């Protein structure tokens, strides 16, 4: 039991950030898979992408973070939401 206390007492702030963001990413990915509504899944995937942007910034990879923010969070989410609204508009006709 002392090993786990030693492990957590020796962590630095960057380690806490990795574990916290990693845990949030697991939670959001599970929510994206298990969500009943497609729109909720799209929002969870967008949040997951934003969390990966945060990890890339912490890892000092700003070029990858900018690309992920533009493509993963921005463009992909916008395309999925646009497609969802187009599908729902087609169902009403």
XYZ file of C-alpha atoms in Angstrom:
93
model
C 0.000 0.000 0.000
C 2.898 2.347 0.566
C 3.927 2.025 -3.078
C 0.752 3.702 -4.313
C 1.186 6.544 -1.810
C 4.774 7.001 -2.927
C 3.631 7.007 -6.536
C 1.088 9.778 -5.988
C 3.333 11.810 -3.700
C 6.097 11.912 -6.334
C 3.869 13.185 -9.153
C 4.456 16.621 -10.579
C 1.790 18.968 -11.898
C 2.302 17.861 -15.500
C 1.654 14.258 -14.467
C -1.600 15.267 -12.775
C -2.656 17.073 -15.954
C -1.956 13.965 -18.053
C -3.924 11.689 -15.743
C -6.834 14.127 -15.399
C -7.146 14.839 -19.123
C -6.644 11.152 -19.957
C -9.422 10.206 -17.568
C -11.713 12.843 -19.082
C -10.925 11.510 -22.545
C -11.942 8.004 -21.476
C -15.182 9.333 -19.978
C -16.062 11.359 -23.086
C -15.257 8.456 -25.408
C -17.497 6.123 -23.431
C -20.247 8.746 -23.449
C -19.883 9.170 -27.219
C -20.353 5.448 -27.735
C -23.205 4.994 -25.250
C -25.197 8.193 -25.955
C -28.790 7.706 -27.072
C -28.900 10.800 -29.299
C -26.537 11.284 -32.216
C -26.139 14.986 -31.437
C -24.842 14.131 -27.945
C -22.321 11.759 -29.496
C -21.112 14.479 -31.849
C -20.663 16.899 -28.954
C -18.754 14.281 -26.969
C -16.464 13.605 -29.938
C -15.852 17.330 -30.290
C -14.980 17.575 -26.587
C -12.695 14.576 -26.962
C -10.897 16.306 -29.798
C -10.514 19.473 -27.730
C -9.003 17.462 -24.896
C -6.505 15.946 -27.309
C -5.617 19.503 -28.373
C -4.876 20.260 -24.725
C -2.602 17.236 -24.481
C -0.757 18.222 -27.646
C -0.165 21.693 -26.216
C 1.168 20.228 -22.970
C 3.419 17.916 -24.982
C 4.814 20.999 -26.771
C 3.493 20.045 -30.211
C 1.751 23.275 -31.245
C 1.617 22.432 -34.951
C -0.228 19.190 -34.249
C -2.495 20.982 -31.753
C -3.458 23.644 -34.296
C -4.161 21.016 -36.930
C -6.258 18.958 -34.511
C -8.172 22.044 -33.410
C -8.913 23.086 -36.974
C -9.692 19.693 -38.457
C -10.768 17.516 -35.533
C -12.699 19.969 -33.409
C -13.769 22.474 -36.003
C -14.232 21.008 -39.436
C -15.172 17.439 -38.552
C -17.701 18.536 -35.927
C -19.232 21.086 -38.281
C -19.554 18.523 -41.074
C -21.154 15.961 -38.752
C -23.643 18.493 -37.359
C -24.457 19.745 -40.867
C -25.016 16.174 -42.067
C -27.213 15.418 -39.045
C -29.402 18.449 -39.732
C -29.618 17.555 -43.420
C -30.740 14.027 -42.545
C -33.384 15.345 -40.145
C -34.591 17.881 -42.723
C -34.938 15.057 -45.285
C -36.999 13.005 -42.837
C -39.538 15.819 -42.400
C -40.325 16.025 -46.113
